[in-house]
PDB file of C-alpha atoms and ligand atoms in Angstrom:
ATOM      1  CA  UNK A  14       0.000   0.000   0.000  1.00 82.00           C
ATOM      2  CA  UNK A  15       1.396   3.441  -0.908  1.00 87.00           C
ATOM      3  CA  UNK A  16       1.640   6.161   1.766  1.00 87.00           C
ATOM      4  CA  UNK A  17      -1.183   8.035   0.040  1.00 88.00           C
ATOM      5  CA  UNK A  18      -3.450   4.958   0.047  1.00 89.00           C
ATOM      6  CA  UNK A  19      -2.625   4.400   3.697  1.00 91.00           C
ATOM      7  CA  UNK A  20      -3.507   8.025   4.558  1.00 92.00           C
ATOM      8  CA  UNK A  21      -6.930   7.535   2.951  1.00 91.00           C
ATOM      9  CA  UNK A  22      -7.622   4.635   5.361  1.00 90.00           C
ATOM     10  CA  UNK A  23      -6.668   6.592   8.512  1.00 92.00           C
ATOM     11  CA  UNK A  24     -10.011   7.180  10.294  1.00 89.00           C
ATOM     12  CA  UNK A  25      -9.349  10.873  11.034  1.00 91.00           C
ATOM     13  CA  UNK A  26      -8.678  11.564   7.331  1.00 92.00           C
ATOM     14  CA  UNK A  27     -11.413   9.478   5.686  1.00 88.00           C
ATOM     15  CA  UNK A  28     -13.506  12.580   4.930  1.00 87.00           C
ATOM     16  CA  UNK A  29     -10.717  14.330   3.008  1.00 90.00           C
ATOM     17  CA  UNK A  30     -10.996  14.564  -0.797  1.00 91.00           C
ATOM     18  CA  UNK A  31      -8.107  13.056  -2.721  1.00 91.00           C
ATOM     19  CA  UNK A  32      -6.753  16.505  -3.618  1.00 93.00           C
ATOM     20  CA  UNK A  33      -6.579  17.420   0.099  1.00 93.00           C
ATOM     21  CA  UNK A  34      -5.003  14.069   0.937  1.00 93.00           C
ATOM     22  CA  UNK A  35      -2.356  14.782  -1.685  1.00 94.00           C
ATOM     23  CA  UNK A  36      -1.665  18.151  -0.095  1.00 94.00           C
ATOM     24  CA  UNK A  37      -1.384  16.507   3.315  1.00 94.00           C
ATOM     25  CA  UNK A  38       0.909  13.837   1.912  1.00 94.00           C
ATOM     26  CA  UNK A  39       3.085  16.517   0.280  1.00 95.00           C
ATOM     27  CA  UNK A  40       3.663  18.127   3.673  1.00 96.00           C
ATOM     28  CA  UNK A  41       4.717  14.913   5.385  1.00 96.00           C
ATOM     29  CA  UNK A  42       8.176  13.456   5.742  1.00 97.00           C
ATOM     30  CA  UNK A  43       9.036   9.850   6.477  1.00 96.00           C
ATOM     31  CA  UNK A  44      11.283   8.092   8.940  1.00 97.00           C
ATOM     32  CA  UNK A  45      12.215   4.545   9.797  1.00 98.00           C
ATOM     33  CA  UNK A  46      12.997   3.337  13.305  1.00 98.00           C
ATOM     34  CA  UNK A  47      14.709   0.130  14.386  1.00 98.00           C
ATOM     35  CA  UNK A  48      13.091  -2.144  16.990  1.00 95.00           C
ATOM     36  CA  UNK A  49      13.337  -0.596  20.497  1.00 95.00           C
ATOM     37  CA  UNK A  50      14.470   2.792  19.162  1.00 97.00           C
ATOM     38  CA  UNK A  51      13.006   5.754  21.037  1.00 97.00           C
ATOM     39  CA  UNK A  52      10.800   7.878  18.770  1.00 98.00           C
ATOM     40  CA  UNK A  53       9.901  10.514  21.322  1.00 97.00           C
ATOM     41  CA  UNK A  54      10.459  10.977  25.027  1.00 97.00           C
ATOM     42  CA  UNK A  55       8.229  11.980  27.897  1.00 95.00           C
ATOM     43  CA  UNK A  56       8.836  15.583  29.042  1.00 91.00           C
ATOM     44  CA  UNK A  57      10.542  16.710  25.815  1.00 96.00           C
ATOM     45  CA  UNK A  58       9.024  19.551  23.851  1.00 94.00           C
ATOM     46  CA  UNK A  59       7.492  18.213  20.675  1.00 91.00           C
ATOM     47  CA  UNK A  60       6.803  19.776  17.335  1.00 95.00           C
ATOM     48  CA  UNK A  61       5.636  16.777  15.309  1.00 97.00           C
ATOM     49  CA  UNK A  62       2.630  14.536  14.730  1.00 98.00           C
ATOM     50  CA  UNK A  63       3.135  10.933  13.591  1.00 98.00           C
ATOM     51  CA  UNK A  64       1.178   8.375  11.598  1.00 97.00           C
ATOM     52  CA  UNK A  65       2.416   4.784  11.605  1.00 96.00           C
ATOM     53  CA  UNK A  66       2.773   3.446   8.070  1.00 95.00           C
ATOM     54  CA  UNK A  67       4.462   0.171   8.997  1.00 94.00           C
ATOM     55  CA  UNK A  68       5.035  -1.833  12.184  1.00 93.00           C
ATOM     56  CA  UNK A  69       3.922  -0.888  15.670  1.00 93.00           C
ATOM     57  CA  UNK A  70       4.971   1.305  18.592  1.00 95.00           C
ATOM     58  CA  UNK A  71       4.393   1.186  22.315  1.00 95.00           C
ATOM     59  CA  UNK A  72       3.366   4.203  24.369  1.00 97.00           C
ATOM     60  CA  UNK A  73       4.943   4.014  27.820  1.00 96.00           C
ATOM     61  CA  UNK A  74       5.579   5.855  31.033  1.00 95.00           C
ATOM     62  CA  UNK A  75       8.156   4.923  33.628  1.00 92.00           C
ATOM     63  CA  UNK A  76       7.098   4.855  37.267  1.00 85.00           C
ATOM     64  CA  UNK A  77       9.179   6.395  40.089  1.00 84.00           C
ATOM     65  CA  UNK A  78      10.663   2.985  40.920  1.00 85.00           C
ATOM     66  CA  UNK A  79      11.739   2.473  37.296  1.00 87.00           C
ATOM     67  CA  UNK A  80       8.939   0.144  36.138  1.00 88.00           C
ATOM     68  CA  UNK A  81       7.643   0.584  32.612  1.00 91.00           C
ATOM     69  CA  UNK A  82       3.887   0.897  32.231  1.00 92.00           C
ATOM     70  CA  UNK A  83       2.558   0.350  28.718  1.00 94.00           C
ATOM     71  CA  UNK A  84      -0.360   2.682  28.045  1.00 94.00           C
ATOM     72  CA  UNK A  85      -1.042   1.490  24.503  1.00 93.00           C
ATOM     73  CA  UNK A  86       0.311  -0.410  21.556  1.00 92.00           C
ATOM     74  CA  UNK A  87      -0.419   1.378  18.280  1.00 93.00           C
ATOM     75  CA  UNK A  88      -0.163  -0.098  14.783  1.00 91.00           C
ATOM     76  CA  UNK A  89      -0.415   0.726  11.097  1.00 91.00           C
ATOM     77  CA  UNK A  90      -2.740   3.685  10.421  1.00 92.00           C
ATOM     78  CA  UNK A  91      -2.714   4.868  14.057  1.00 94.00           C
ATOM     79  CA  UNK A  92      -1.444   8.312  15.032  1.00 96.00           C
ATOM     80  CA  UNK A  93       0.464   9.672  18.024  1.00 98.00           C
ATOM     81  CA  UNK A  94       2.178  12.876  19.159  1.00 98.00           C
ATOM     82  CA  UNK A  95      -1.000  14.969  18.944  1.00 97.00           C
ATOM     83  CA  UNK A  96      -1.382  15.762  22.659  1.00 97.00           C
ATOM     84  CA  UNK A  97       1.564  18.119  23.106  1.00 96.00           C
ATOM     85  CA  UNK A  98       0.715  19.870  19.834  1.00 96.00           C
ATOM     86  CA  UNK A  99      -2.814  20.499  21.084  1.00 95.00           C
ATOM     87  CA  UNK A 100      -2.047  21.646  24.628  1.00 94.00           C
ATOM     88  CA  UNK A 101       1.415  23.166  24.095  1.00 94.00           C
ATOM     89  CA  UNK A 102       2.883  21.120  26.943  1.00 95.00           C
ATOM     90  CA  UNK A 103       5.708  18.571  26.887  1.00 97.00           C
ATOM     91  CA  UNK A 104       5.247  15.012  25.585  1.00 98.00           C
ATOM     92  CA  UNK A 105       2.931  13.077  27.879  1.00 97.00           C
ATOM     93  CA  UNK A 106       4.626   9.695  27.369  1.00 97.00           C
ATOM     94  CA  UNK A 107       7.424   7.868  25.549  1.00 98.00           C
ATOM     95  CA  UNK A 108       6.903   6.310  22.133  1.00 98.00           C
ATOM     96  CA  UNK A 109       9.182   3.351  21.364  1.00 97.00           C
ATOM     97  CA  UNK A 110       9.394   1.255  18.189  1.00 97.00           C
ATOM     98  CA  UNK A 111       7.975  -2.182  18.993  1.00 92.00           C
ATOM     99  CA  UNK A 112       9.476  -3.657  15.864  1.00 91.00           C
ATOM    100  CA  UNK A 113      11.069  -2.091  12.806  1.00 95.00           C
ATOM    101  CA  UNK A 114       8.636   0.648  11.926  1.00 96.00           C
ATOM    102  CA  UNK A 115       8.015   3.467   9.520  1.00 97.00           C
ATOM    103  CA  UNK A 116       6.209   6.695  10.308  1.00 97.00           C
ATOM    104  CA  UNK A 117       4.928   9.695   8.385  1.00 97.00           C
ATOM    105  CA  UNK A 118       5.610  12.979  10.159  1.00 97.00           C
ATOM    106  CA  UNK A 119       3.706  16.259  10.046  1.00 97.00           C
ATOM    107  CA  UNK A 120       4.979  19.498  11.610  1.00 97.00           C
ATOM    108  CA  UNK A 121       2.875  21.257  14.271  1.00 96.00           C
ATOM    109  CA  UNK A 122       2.100  24.210  12.009  1.00 95.00           C
ATOM    110  CA  UNK A 123       0.725  21.945   9.249  1.00 96.00           C
ATOM    111  CA  UNK A 124      -1.135  19.691  11.716  1.00 96.00           C
ATOM    112  CA  UNK A 125      -2.916  22.640  13.355  1.00 96.00           C
ATOM    113  CA  UNK A 126      -3.506  24.237   9.933  1.00 95.00           C
ATOM    114  CA  UNK A 127      -5.296  21.077   8.704  1.00 94.00           C
ATOM    115  CA  UNK A 128      -7.453  20.933  11.837  1.00 95.00           C
ATOM    116  CA  UNK A 129      -8.544  24.532  11.240  1.00 94.00           C
ATOM    117  CA  UNK A 130      -9.166  24.038   7.555  1.00 93.00           C
ATOM    118  CA  UNK A 131     -11.078  20.754   7.957  1.00 93.00           C
ATOM    119  CA  UNK A 132     -13.216  20.799  11.125  1.00 93.00           C
ATOM    120  CA  UNK A 133     -14.303  17.217  10.373  1.00 92.00           C
ATOM    121  CA  UNK A 134     -10.749  16.073  11.128  1.00 93.00           C
ATOM    122  CA  UNK A 135     -11.066  17.699  14.572  1.00 94.00           C
ATOM    123  CA  UNK A 136     -14.343  15.843  15.236  1.00 94.00           C
ATOM    124  CA  UNK A 137     -12.807  12.511  14.156  1.00 93.00           C
ATOM    125  CA  UNK A 138      -9.764  13.243  16.291  1.00 95.00           C
ATOM    126  CA  UNK A 139     -12.026  13.820  19.306  1.00 95.00           C
ATOM    127  CA  UNK A 140     -13.829  10.532  18.584  1.00 94.00           C
ATOM    128  CA  UNK A 141     -10.514   8.710  18.504  1.00 94.00           C
ATOM    129  CA  UNK A 142      -9.322  10.425  21.702  1.00 96.00           C
ATOM    130  CA  UNK A 143     -12.604   9.494  23.432  1.00 96.00           C
ATOM    131  CA  UNK A 144     -11.899   5.862  22.475  1.00 93.00           C
ATOM    132  CA  UNK A 145      -8.408   6.128  23.970  1.00 94.00           C
ATOM    133  CA  UNK A 146      -9.775   7.560  27.230  1.00 95.00           C
ATOM    134  CA  UNK A 147     -12.261   4.678  27.419  1.00 92.00           C
ATOM    135  CA  UNK A 148      -9.413   2.181  27.051  1.00 90.00           C
ATOM    136  CA  UNK A 149      -7.355   3.994  29.691  1.00 91.00           C
ATOM    137  CA  UNK A 150     -10.368   3.945  32.029  1.00 90.00           C
ATOM    138  CA  UNK A 151     -10.624   0.175  31.551  1.00 87.00           C
ATOM    139  CA  UNK A 152      -6.892  -0.183  32.185  1.00 86.00           C
ATOM    140  CA  UNK A 153      -7.096   1.868  35.406  1.00 87.00           C
ATOM    141  CA  UNK A 154     -10.099  -0.183  36.527  1.00 85.00           C
ATOM    142  CA  UNK A 155      -8.280  -3.450  35.821  1.00 84.00           C
ATOM    143  CA  UNK A 156      -5.245  -2.272  37.840  1.00 82.00           C
ATOM    144  CA  UNK A 157      -7.539  -2.170  40.850  1.00 82.00           C
ATOM    145  CA  UNK A 158      -8.464  -5.842  40.399  1.00 76.00           C
ATOM    146  CA  UNK A 159      -6.671  -8.134  42.779  1.00 73.00           C
ATOM    147  CA  UNK A 160      -7.425 -11.208  40.682  1.00 85.00           C
ATOM    148  CA  UNK A 161      -4.467 -11.771  38.321  1.00 88.00           C
ATOM    149  CA  UNK A 162      -6.483 -13.929  35.929  1.00 90.00           C
ATOM    150  CA  UNK A 163      -8.987 -11.093  35.539  1.00 90.00           C
ATOM    151  CA  UNK A 164      -6.238  -8.540  34.868  1.00 91.00           C
ATOM    152  CA  UNK A 165      -4.646 -10.706  32.190  1.00 94.00           C
ATOM    153  CA  UNK A 166      -8.088 -11.414  30.693  1.00 94.00           C
ATOM    154  CA  UNK A 167      -8.826  -7.676  30.375  1.00 93.00           C
ATOM    155  CA  UNK A 168      -5.376  -7.076  28.851  1.00 94.00           C
ATOM    156  CA  UNK A 169      -5.877  -9.867  26.287  1.00 95.00           C
ATOM    157  CA  UNK A 170      -9.236  -8.343  25.336  1.00 94.00           C
ATOM    158  CA  UNK A 171      -7.501  -5.024  24.737  1.00 92.00           C
ATOM    159  CA  UNK A 172      -4.807  -6.672  22.609  1.00 93.00           C
ATOM    160  CA  UNK A 173      -7.547  -8.495  20.681  1.00 94.00           C
ATOM    161  CA  UNK A 174      -9.201  -5.150  19.947  1.00 90.00           C
ATOM    162  CA  UNK A 175      -5.945  -3.449  18.943  1.00 86.00           C
ATOM    163  CA  UNK A 176      -4.069  -6.202  17.131  1.00 87.00           C
ATOM    164  CA  UNK A 177      -6.481  -9.091  16.579  1.00 91.00           C
ATOM    165  CA  UNK A 178      -8.410 -10.418  13.606  1.00 93.00           C
ATOM    166  CA  UNK A 179     -11.703 -12.267  14.073  1.00 93.00           C
ATOM    167  CA  UNK A 180     -12.935 -15.242  12.071  1.00 92.00           C
ATOM    168  CA  UNK A 181     -15.945 -17.350  13.060  1.00 92.00           C
ATOM    169  CA  UNK A 182     -15.815 -16.172  16.669  1.00 92.00           C
ATOM    170  CA  UNK A 183     -12.097 -16.934  17.081  1.00 95.00           C
ATOM    171  CA  UNK A 184      -9.789 -13.949  17.560  1.00 96.00           C
ATOM    172  CA  UNK A 185      -6.180 -14.409  16.519  1.00 96.00           C
ATOM    173  CA  UNK A 186      -3.481 -12.103  17.839  1.00 95.00           C
ATOM    174  CA  UNK A 187      -0.692 -12.885  15.399  1.00 91.00           C
ATOM    175  CA  UNK A 188       2.209 -10.977  16.903  1.00 85.00           C
ATOM    176  CA  UNK A 189       1.562 -11.376  20.591  1.00 91.00           C
ATOM    177  CA  UNK A 190       3.745  -8.915  22.560  1.00 92.00           C
ATOM    178  CA  UNK A 191       6.419 -10.380  24.831  1.00 92.00           C
ATOM    179  CA  UNK A 192       5.191 -11.636  28.201  1.00 94.00           C
ATOM    180  CA  UNK A 193       7.116  -8.795  29.880  1.00 94.00           C
ATOM    181  CA  UNK A 194       5.197  -6.266  27.735  1.00 93.00           C
ATOM    182  CA  UNK A 195       1.860  -7.919  28.578  1.00 95.00           C
ATOM    183  CA  UNK A 196       2.891  -7.711  32.251  1.00 94.00           C
ATOM    184  CA  UNK A 197       3.689  -3.992  31.820  1.00 93.00           C
ATOM    185  CA  UNK A 198       0.241  -3.445  30.311  1.00 93.00           C
ATOM    186  CA  UNK A 199      -1.503  -5.357  33.081  1.00 92.00           C
ATOM    187  CA  UNK A 200       0.555  -3.976  35.956  1.00 89.00           C
ATOM    188  CA  UNK A 201       1.793  -7.385  37.024  1.00 91.00           C
ATOM    189  CA  UNK A 202       4.926  -9.549  36.726  1.00 93.00           C
ATOM    190  CA  UNK A 203       6.138 -11.650  33.779  1.00 95.00           C
ATOM    191  CA  UNK A 204       5.912 -14.777  35.936  1.00 96.00           C
ATOM    192  CA  UNK A 205       2.235 -14.072  36.672  1.00 95.00           C
ATOM    193  CA  UNK A 206       1.533 -13.580  32.958  1.00 96.00           C
ATOM    194  CA  UNK A 207       3.207 -16.911  32.172  1.00 96.00           C
ATOM    195  CA  UNK A 208       1.172 -18.685  34.880  1.00 96.00           C
ATOM    196  CA  UNK A 209      -2.119 -17.096  33.839  1.00 96.00           C
ATOM    197  CA  UNK A 210      -1.648 -17.858  30.140  1.00 96.00           C
ATOM    198  CA  UNK A 211      -1.101 -21.521  31.070  1.00 96.00           C
ATOM    199  CA  UNK A 212      -4.225 -21.481  33.241  1.00 95.00           C
ATOM    200  CA  UNK A 213      -6.337 -19.907  30.464  1.00 96.00           C
ATOM    201  CA  UNK A 214      -4.999 -22.574  28.089  1.00 96.00           C
ATOM    202  CA  UNK A 215      -5.943 -25.344  30.517  1.00 96.00           C
ATOM    203  CA  UNK A 216      -9.435 -23.877  30.724  1.00 94.00           C
ATOM    204  CA  UNK A 217      -9.515 -24.011  26.897  1.00 94.00           C
ATOM    205  CA  UNK A 218     -10.255 -20.286  26.685  1.00 95.00           C
ATOM    206  CA  UNK A 219      -7.126 -19.632  24.618  1.00 96.00           C
ATOM    207  CA  UNK A 220      -4.577 -21.555  22.562  1.00 96.00           C
ATOM    208  CA  UNK A 221      -1.017 -20.619  21.607  1.00 95.00           C
ATOM    209  CA  UNK A 222       1.190 -21.527  18.705  1.00 94.00           C
ATOM    210  CA  UNK A 223       4.561 -19.786  18.191  1.00 89.00           C
ATOM    211  CA  UNK A 224       3.814 -16.013  18.481  1.00 89.00           C
ATOM    212  CA  UNK A 225       0.077 -16.371  17.826  1.00 95.00           C
ATOM    213  CA  UNK A 226      -2.484 -16.432  20.607  1.00 97.00           C
ATOM    214  CA  UNK A 227      -6.092 -17.367  19.804  1.00 97.00           C
ATOM    215  CA  UNK A 228      -9.098 -16.507  21.933  1.00 97.00           C
ATOM    216  CA  UNK A 229     -11.224 -19.535  21.108  1.00 96.00           C
ATOM    217  CA  UNK A 230     -14.681 -18.082  21.773  1.00 95.00           C
ATOM    218  CA  UNK A 231     -14.491 -14.273  21.819  1.00 96.00           C
ATOM    219  CA  UNK A 232     -18.056 -13.730  23.113  1.00 94.00           C
ATOM    220  CA  UNK A 233     -17.557 -16.186  25.979  1.00 94.00           C
ATOM    221  CA  UNK A 234     -14.173 -14.625  26.804  1.00 95.00           C
ATOM    222  CA  UNK A 235     -15.640 -11.107  26.843  1.00 93.00           C
ATOM    223  CA  UNK A 236     -18.473 -12.223  29.086  1.00 92.00           C
ATOM    224  CA  UNK A 237     -15.975 -13.787  31.471  1.00 90.00           C
ATOM    225  CA  UNK A 238     -13.679 -10.766  31.773  1.00 88.00           C
ATOM    226  CA  UNK A 239     -15.608  -7.551  31.033  1.00 82.00           C
TER     227      UNK A 239
HETATM  228  P1  CMP B 325       2.219  13.520  23.050  1.00 79.17           P
HETATM  229  O1  CMP B 325       1.937  13.843  24.454  1.00 79.17           O
HETATM  230  O2  CMP B 325       2.531  14.627  22.120  1.00 79.17           O
HETATM  231  O3  CMP B 325       3.443  12.453  23.002  1.00 79.17           O
HETATM  232  C1  CMP B 325       3.214  11.157  23.558  1.00 79.17           C
HETATM  233  C2  CMP B 325       2.047  10.555  22.830  1.00 79.17           C
HETATM  234  O4  CMP B 325       1.625   9.288  23.298  1.00 79.17           O
HETATM  235  C3  CMP B 325       0.785  11.422  23.052  1.00 79.17           C
HETATM  236  O5  CMP B 325       0.989  12.670  22.433  1.00 79.17           O
HETATM  237  C4  CMP B 325      -0.276  10.526  22.483  1.00 79.17           C
HETATM  238  O6  CMP B 325      -0.262  10.543  21.076  1.00 79.17           O
HETATM  239  C5  CMP B 325       0.243   9.165  22.954  1.00 79.17           C
HETATM  240  N1  CMP B 325      -0.467   8.738  24.173  1.00 79.17           N
HETATM  241  C6  CMP B 325      -0.351   9.223  25.434  1.00 79.17           C
HETATM  242  N2  CMP B 325      -1.178   8.570  26.276  1.00 79.17           N
HETATM  243  C7  CMP B 325      -1.830   7.641  25.535  1.00 79.17           C
HETATM  244  C8  CMP B 325      -2.809   6.642  25.817  1.00 79.17           C
HETATM  245  N3  CMP B 325      -3.276   6.467  27.066  1.00 79.17           N
HETATM  246  N4  CMP B 325      -3.264   5.880  24.793  1.00 79.17           N
HETATM  247  C9  CMP B 325      -2.785   6.037  23.535  1.00 79.17           C
HETATM  248  N5  CMP B 325      -1.854   6.950  23.208  1.00 79.17           N
HETATM  249  C10 CMP B 325      -1.387   7.749  24.189  1.00 79.17           C
END
């Protein structure tokens, strides 16, 4: 898929005519990042907005005692870096390449200019941000759960939503993040993740093969953990 085709599939830009998409594309630059490379850092001043054209990134914050908390994993067609452009403050979190990834970059001036010129982009952006707040609310709620199985269940549901594909009620998460990353999303330890994945397998709620995890009956799984 060309960068221009990809831009036309990004939800916040779907209302743009092709001529406007071309203008947007003309104002963007491109960059590639290696796995684990830092794309932007919490507390830095930022001047750029990013759209992921290939691969995925993780959005993290580091707690006082040095633990990484993963706020989100974003993939192809997702955007990041908008918050500091909108409120003029420093970056709210770190963005780190999860695998080799490619991004399209728009400068603050052009980003804000497009929002002013096309109010529909602003509305779509708000819709997307509302969705992110909902996910964060669920994450905060799940952190309060003492039951580790429940926490991992909620985290797997989030990964299913963000990275999964569904076919006949089975959701496949093809590139399951490392167990340490799942632990950092769920606010628990890698050992607990390993134990809980085994337990969920024994209960025949999930199956695993290489890096793919399948939720065998998505509706049943949702009912159990939401
Ligand atoms: P900004 O603050 O400019 O830089 C860090 C980016 O991480 C931020 O913009 C958002 O794009 C993204 N981000 C921060 N918090 C979350 C979250 N809870 N979910 C998804 N993305 C986030």
